[in-house]
PDB file of N, CA and C in Angstrom:
ATOM      1  N   UNK U  11     -19.286  22.058  92.873  1.00 51.00           N
ATOM      2  CA  UNK U  11     -20.697  21.758  93.012  1.00 51.00           C
ATOM      3  C   UNK U  11     -21.339  22.764  93.952  1.00 51.00           C
ATOM      4  N   UNK U  12     -22.500  23.259  93.576  1.00 64.00           N
ATOM      5  CA  UNK U  12     -23.227  24.203  94.427  1.00 64.00           C
ATOM      6  C   UNK U  12     -23.816  23.468  95.627  1.00 64.00           C
ATOM      7  N   UNK U  13     -23.981  24.191  96.738  1.00 76.00           N
ATOM      8  CA  UNK U  13     -24.617  23.567  97.882  1.00 76.00           C
ATOM      9  C   UNK U  13     -26.125  23.462  97.633  1.00 76.00           C
ATOM     10  N   UNK U  14     -26.805  22.625  98.407  1.00 73.00           N
ATOM     11  CA  UNK U  14     -28.228  22.383  98.182  1.00 73.00           C
ATOM     12  C   UNK U  14     -29.076  23.626  98.364  1.00 73.00           C
ATOM     13  N   UNK U  15     -28.754  24.448  99.345  1.00 76.00           N
ATOM     14  CA  UNK U  15     -29.546  25.653  99.600  1.00 76.00           C
ATOM     15  C   UNK U  15     -29.583  26.546  98.367  1.00 76.00           C
ATOM     16  N   UNK U  16     -28.438  26.772  97.736  1.00 81.00           N
ATOM     17  CA  UNK U  16     -28.416  27.636  96.554  1.00 81.00           C
ATOM     18  C   UNK U  16     -29.150  26.990  95.386  1.00 81.00           C
ATOM     19  N   UNK U  17     -29.109  25.664  95.273  1.00 78.00           N
ATOM     20  CA  UNK U  17     -29.854  24.985  94.210  1.00 78.00           C
ATOM     21  C   UNK U  17     -31.358  25.154  94.413  1.00 78.00           C
ATOM     22  N   UNK U  18     -31.829  25.008  95.650  1.00 77.00           N
ATOM     23  CA  UNK U  18     -33.253  25.185  95.924  1.00 77.00           C
ATOM     24  C   UNK U  18     -33.703  26.612  95.618  1.00 77.00           C
ATOM     25  N   UNK U  19     -32.890  27.584  95.960  1.00 78.00           N
ATOM     26  CA  UNK U  19     -33.239  28.989  95.720  1.00 78.00           C
ATOM     27  C   UNK U  19     -33.408  29.266  94.231  1.00 78.00           C
ATOM     28  N   UNK U  20     -32.612  28.621  93.393  1.00 80.00           N
ATOM     29  CA  UNK U  20     -32.663  28.844  91.947  1.00 80.00           C
ATOM     30  C   UNK U  20     -33.847  28.172  91.259  1.00 80.00           C
ATOM     31  N   UNK U  21     -34.523  27.251  91.931  1.00 79.00           N
ATOM     32  CA  UNK U  21     -35.626  26.515  91.310  1.00 79.00           C
ATOM     33  C   UNK U  21     -36.804  27.430  91.031  1.00 79.00           C
ATOM     34  N   UNK U  22     -37.411  27.252  89.876  1.00 78.00           N
ATOM     35  CA  UNK U  22     -38.545  28.087  89.507  1.00 78.00           C
ATOM     36  C   UNK U  22     -39.746  27.269  89.034  1.00 78.00           C
ATOM     37  N   UNK U  23     -39.529  26.161  88.352  1.00 75.00           N
ATOM     38  CA  UNK U  23     -40.620  25.373  87.780  1.00 75.00           C
ATOM     39  C   UNK U  23     -40.966  24.181  88.662  1.00 75.00           C
ATOM     40  N   UNK U  24     -42.274  23.948  88.876  1.00 70.00           N
ATOM     41  CA  UNK U  24     -42.689  22.787  89.640  1.00 70.00           C
ATOM     42  C   UNK U  24     -42.579  21.528  88.787  1.00 70.00           C
ATOM     43  N   UNK U  25     -42.430  20.404  89.466  1.00 72.00           N
ATOM     44  CA  UNK U  25     -42.309  19.087  88.829  1.00 72.00           C
ATOM     45  C   UNK U  25     -41.133  18.983  87.868  1.00 72.00           C
ATOM     46  N   UNK U  26     -40.101  19.759  88.103  1.00 81.00           N
ATOM     47  CA  UNK U  26     -38.861  19.645  87.340  1.00 81.00           C
ATOM     48  C   UNK U  26     -37.727  19.480  88.341  1.00 81.00           C
ATOM     49  N   UNK U  27     -36.834  18.552  88.047  1.00 86.00           N
ATOM     50  CA  UNK U  27     -35.757  18.228  88.960  1.00 86.00           C
ATOM     51  C   UNK U  27     -34.420  18.303  88.254  1.00 86.00           C
ATOM     52  N   UNK U  28     -33.368  18.546  89.025  1.00 86.00           N
ATOM     53  CA  UNK U  28     -32.023  18.537  88.458  1.00 86.00           C
ATOM     54  C   UNK U  28     -31.119  17.719  89.356  1.00 86.00           C
ATOM     55  N   UNK U  29     -30.205  17.015  88.714  1.00 87.00           N
ATOM     56  CA  UNK U  29     -29.282  16.154  89.461  1.00 87.00           C
ATOM     57  C   UNK U  29     -28.269  17.013  90.188  1.00 87.00           C
ATOM     58  N   UNK U  30     -27.958  16.608  91.413  1.00 83.00           N
ATOM     59  CA  UNK U  30     -27.050  17.388  92.255  1.00 83.00           C
ATOM     60  C   UNK U  30     -25.607  17.202  91.810  1.00 83.00           C
ATOM     61  N   UNK U  31     -25.140  15.971  91.686  1.00 80.00           N
ATOM     62  CA  UNK U  31     -23.749  15.719  91.300  1.00 80.00           C
ATOM     63  C   UNK U  31     -23.691  14.439  90.468  1.00 80.00           C
ATOM     64  N   UNK U  32     -23.349  14.568  89.210  1.00 83.00           N
ATOM     65  CA  UNK U  32     -23.339  13.396  88.334  1.00 83.00           C
ATOM     66  C   UNK U  32     -22.247  12.392  88.693  1.00 83.00           C
ATOM     67  N   UNK U  33     -21.239  12.817  89.443  1.00 85.00           N
ATOM     68  CA  UNK U  33     -20.155  11.905  89.798  1.00 85.00           C
ATOM     69  C   UNK U  33     -20.448  11.091  91.064  1.00 85.00           C
ATOM     70  N   UNK U  34     -21.500  11.436  91.792  1.00 81.00           N
ATOM     71  CA  UNK U  34     -21.837  10.722  93.028  1.00 81.00           C
ATOM     72  C   UNK U  34     -22.476   9.381  92.681  1.00 81.00           C
ATOM     73  N   UNK U  35     -22.145   8.288  93.422  1.00 81.00           N
ATOM     74  CA  UNK U  35     -22.705   6.966  93.098  1.00 81.00           C
ATOM     75  C   UNK U  35     -24.225   6.876  93.297  1.00 81.00           C
ATOM     76  N   UNK U  36     -24.791   7.725  94.145  1.00 83.00           N
ATOM     77  CA  UNK U  36     -26.242   7.788  94.308  1.00 83.00           C
ATOM     78  C   UNK U  36     -26.737   8.998  93.523  1.00 83.00           C
ATOM     79  N   UNK U  37     -27.755   8.791  92.718  1.00 87.00           N
ATOM     80  CA  UNK U  37     -28.292   9.883  91.899  1.00 87.00           C
ATOM     81  C   UNK U  37     -29.226  10.741  92.750  1.00 87.00           C
ATOM     82  N   UNK U  38     -28.727  11.868  93.280  1.00 87.00           N
ATOM     83  CA  UNK U  38     -29.511  12.799  94.092  1.00 87.00           C
ATOM     84  C   UNK U  38     -30.091  13.873  93.196  1.00 87.00           C
ATOM     85  N   UNK U  39     -31.386  14.151  93.372  1.00 88.00           N
ATOM     86  CA  UNK U  39     -32.068  15.177  92.589  1.00 88.00           C
ATOM     87  C   UNK U  39     -32.762  16.162  93.519  1.00 88.00           C
ATOM     88  N   UNK U  40     -32.779  17.437  93.145  1.00 88.00           N
ATOM     89  CA  UNK U  40     -33.525  18.461  93.872  1.00 88.00           C
ATOM     90  C   UNK U  40     -34.536  19.072  92.922  1.00 88.00           C
ATOM     91  N   UNK U  41     -35.659  19.526  93.481  1.00 87.00           N
ATOM     92  CA  UNK U  41     -36.675  20.142  92.643  1.00 87.00           C
ATOM     93  C   UNK U  41     -37.847  20.625  93.473  1.00 87.00           C
ATOM     94  N   UNK U  42     -38.882  21.028  92.777  1.00 86.00           N
ATOM     95  CA  UNK U  42     -40.130  21.442  93.408  1.00 86.00           C
ATOM     96  C   UNK U  42     -41.205  20.433  93.019  1.00 86.00           C
ATOM     97  N   UNK U  43     -41.953  19.936  94.009  1.00 83.00           N
ATOM     98  CA  UNK U  43     -43.000  18.970  93.694  1.00 83.00           C
ATOM     99  C   UNK U  43     -44.239  19.677  93.160  1.00 83.00           C
ATOM    100  N   UNK U  44     -45.303  18.944  92.911  1.00 83.00           N
ATOM    101  CA  UNK U  44     -46.520  19.502  92.340  1.00 83.00           C
ATOM    102  C   UNK U  44     -47.202  20.542  93.206  1.00 83.00           C
ATOM    103  N   UNK U  45     -46.868  20.572  94.502  1.00 83.00           N
ATOM    104  CA  UNK U  45     -47.419  21.562  95.426  1.00 83.00           C
ATOM    105  C   UNK U  45     -46.451  22.715  95.677  1.00 83.00           C
ATOM    106  N   UNK U  46     -45.403  22.782  94.870  1.00 83.00           N
ATOM    107  CA  UNK U  46     -44.394  23.839  94.972  1.00 83.00           C
ATOM    108  C   UNK U  46     -43.571  23.757  96.258  1.00 83.00           C
ATOM    109  N   UNK U  47     -43.374  22.535  96.760  1.00 83.00           N
ATOM    110  CA  UNK U  47     -42.551  22.312  97.954  1.00 83.00           C
ATOM    111  C   UNK U  47     -41.173  21.831  97.514  1.00 83.00           C
ATOM    112  N   UNK U  48     -40.154  22.218  98.276  1.00 84.00           N
ATOM    113  CA  UNK U  48     -38.807  21.728  97.979  1.00 84.00           C
ATOM    114  C   UNK U  48     -38.787  20.223  98.138  1.00 84.00           C
ATOM    115  N   UNK U  49     -38.067  19.562  97.246  1.00 86.00           N
ATOM    116  CA  UNK U  49     -38.044  18.108  97.237  1.00 86.00           C
ATOM    117  C   UNK U  49     -36.629  17.630  96.927  1.00 86.00           C
ATOM    118  N   UNK U  50     -36.233  16.572  97.594  1.00 84.00           N
ATOM    119  CA  UNK U  50     -34.933  15.938  97.377  1.00 84.00           C
ATOM    120  C   UNK U  50     -35.197  14.452  97.278  1.00 84.00           C
ATOM    121  N   UNK U  51     -34.686  13.809  96.232  1.00 84.00           N
ATOM    122  CA  UNK U  51     -34.846  12.361  96.168  1.00 84.00           C
ATOM    123  C   UNK U  51     -33.599  11.713  95.614  1.00 84.00           C
ATOM    124  N   UNK U  52     -33.506  10.409  95.861  1.00 83.00           N
ATOM    125  CA  UNK U  52     -32.333   9.642  95.450  1.00 83.00           C
ATOM    126  C   UNK U  52     -32.788   8.429  94.654  1.00 83.00           C
ATOM    127  N   UNK U  53     -31.969   8.047  93.687  1.00 82.00           N
ATOM    128  CA  UNK U  53     -32.199   6.832  92.919  1.00 82.00           C
ATOM    129  C   UNK U  53     -30.991   5.937  93.152  1.00 82.00           C
ATOM    130  N   UNK U  54     -31.258   4.730  93.614  1.00 78.00           N
ATOM    131  CA  UNK U  54     -30.174   3.780  93.871  1.00 78.00           C
ATOM    132  C   UNK U  54     -30.443   2.490  93.114  1.00 78.00           C
ATOM    133  N   UNK U  55     -29.416   1.691  92.939  1.00 78.00           N
ATOM    134  CA  UNK U  55     -29.572   0.394  92.272  1.00 78.00           C
ATOM    135  C   UNK U  55     -30.102  -0.659  93.228  1.00 78.00           C
ATOM    136  N   UNK U  56     -29.909  -0.457  94.514  1.00 78.00           N
ATOM    137  CA  UNK U  56     -30.388  -1.412  95.507  1.00 78.00           C
ATOM    138  C   UNK U  56     -31.540  -0.815  96.301  1.00 78.00           C
ATOM    139  N   UNK U  57     -32.397  -1.666  96.819  1.00 75.00           N
ATOM    140  CA  UNK U  57     -33.532  -1.199  97.601  1.00 75.00           C
ATOM    141  C   UNK U  57     -33.096  -0.949  99.048  1.00 75.00           C
ATOM    142  N   UNK U  58     -33.373   0.242  99.564  1.00 72.00           N
ATOM    143  CA  UNK U  58     -33.012   0.527 100.958  1.00 72.00           C
ATOM    144  C   UNK U  58     -33.796  -0.369 101.914  1.00 72.00           C
ATOM    145  N   UNK U  59     -33.197  -0.676 103.039  1.00 77.00           N
ATOM    146  CA  UNK U  59     -33.847  -1.534 104.033  1.00 77.00           C
ATOM    147  C   UNK U  59     -34.278  -0.710 105.241  1.00 77.00           C
ATOM    148  N   UNK U  60     -35.404  -1.057 105.774  1.00 77.00           N
ATOM    149  CA  UNK U  60     -35.889  -0.515 107.045  1.00 77.00           C
ATOM    150  C   UNK U  60     -35.961   1.009 107.101  1.00 77.00           C
ATOM    151  N   UNK U  61     -36.491   1.614 106.073  1.00 77.00           N
ATOM    152  CA  UNK U  61     -36.708   3.057 106.098  1.00 77.00           C
ATOM    153  C   UNK U  61     -38.204   3.289 106.245  1.00 77.00           C
ATOM    154  N   UNK U  62     -38.584   3.962 107.310  1.00 79.00           N
ATOM    155  CA  UNK U  62     -39.994   4.234 107.570  1.00 79.00           C
ATOM    156  C   UNK U  62     -40.358   5.629 107.108  1.00 79.00           C
ATOM    157  N   UNK U  63     -41.601   5.784 106.655  1.00 78.00           N
ATOM    158  CA  UNK U  63     -42.074   7.105 106.274  1.00 78.00           C
ATOM    159  C   UNK U  63     -42.319   7.953 107.513  1.00 78.00           C
ATOM    160  N   UNK U  64     -42.131   9.250 107.368  1.00 82.00           N
ATOM    161  CA  UNK U  64     -42.411  10.207 108.434  1.00 82.00           C
ATOM    162  C   UNK U  64     -43.206  11.360 107.830  1.00 82.00           C
ATOM    163  N   UNK U  65     -43.567  12.343 108.648  1.00 78.00           N
ATOM    164  CA  UNK U  65     -44.255  13.518 108.121  1.00 78.00           C
ATOM    165  C   UNK U  65     -43.358  14.289 107.157  1.00 78.00           C
ATOM    166  N   UNK U  66     -42.062  14.181 107.339  1.00 75.00           N
ATOM    167  CA  UNK U  66     -41.103  14.906 106.518  1.00 75.00           C
ATOM    168  C   UNK U  66     -40.662  14.130 105.294  1.00 75.00           C
ATOM    169  N   UNK U  67     -40.770  12.796 105.336  1.00 76.00           N
ATOM    170  CA  UNK U  67     -40.170  11.982 104.284  1.00 76.00           C
ATOM    171  C   UNK U  67     -41.131  10.897 103.818  1.00 76.00           C
ATOM    172  N   UNK U  68     -41.264  10.759 102.500  1.00 76.00           N
ATOM    173  CA  UNK U  68     -42.012   9.674 101.892  1.00 76.00           C
ATOM    174  C   UNK U  68     -41.018   8.672 101.325  1.00 76.00           C
ATOM    175  N   UNK U  69     -41.319   7.396 101.441  1.00 74.00           N
ATOM    176  CA  UNK U  69     -40.447   6.355 100.924  1.00 74.00           C
ATOM    177  C   UNK U  69     -41.257   5.497  99.966  1.00 74.00           C
ATOM    178  N   UNK U  70     -40.744   5.326  98.740  1.00 69.00           N
ATOM    179  CA  UNK U  70     -41.405   4.415  97.816  1.00 69.00           C
ATOM    180  C   UNK U  70     -40.356   3.796  96.922  1.00 69.00           C
ATOM    181  N   UNK U  71     -40.653   2.598  96.468  1.00 69.00           N
ATOM    182  CA  UNK U  71     -39.751   1.867  95.573  1.00 69.00           C
ATOM    183  C   UNK U  71     -40.509   1.496  94.313  1.00 69.00           C
ATOM    184  N   UNK U  72     -39.805   1.535  93.208  1.00 67.00           N
ATOM    185  CA  UNK U  72     -40.407   1.157  91.924  1.00 67.00           C
ATOM    186  C   UNK U  72     -39.794  -0.108  91.438  1.00 67.00           C
TER     187      UNK U  72
END
């Protein structure tokens, strides 16, 4: 598996994401958001508890 830094460097298209490791129990994705900023997000089956938003991190649940 490539490290995250090399994955971010290879990104070219905004609003497109790729999964980091399909074998990991948490689905981690890296990509560029609509403002062309590096983005990392996770999809889990359970809702995380007590995670507050910061200037660096947004937290939302669907």
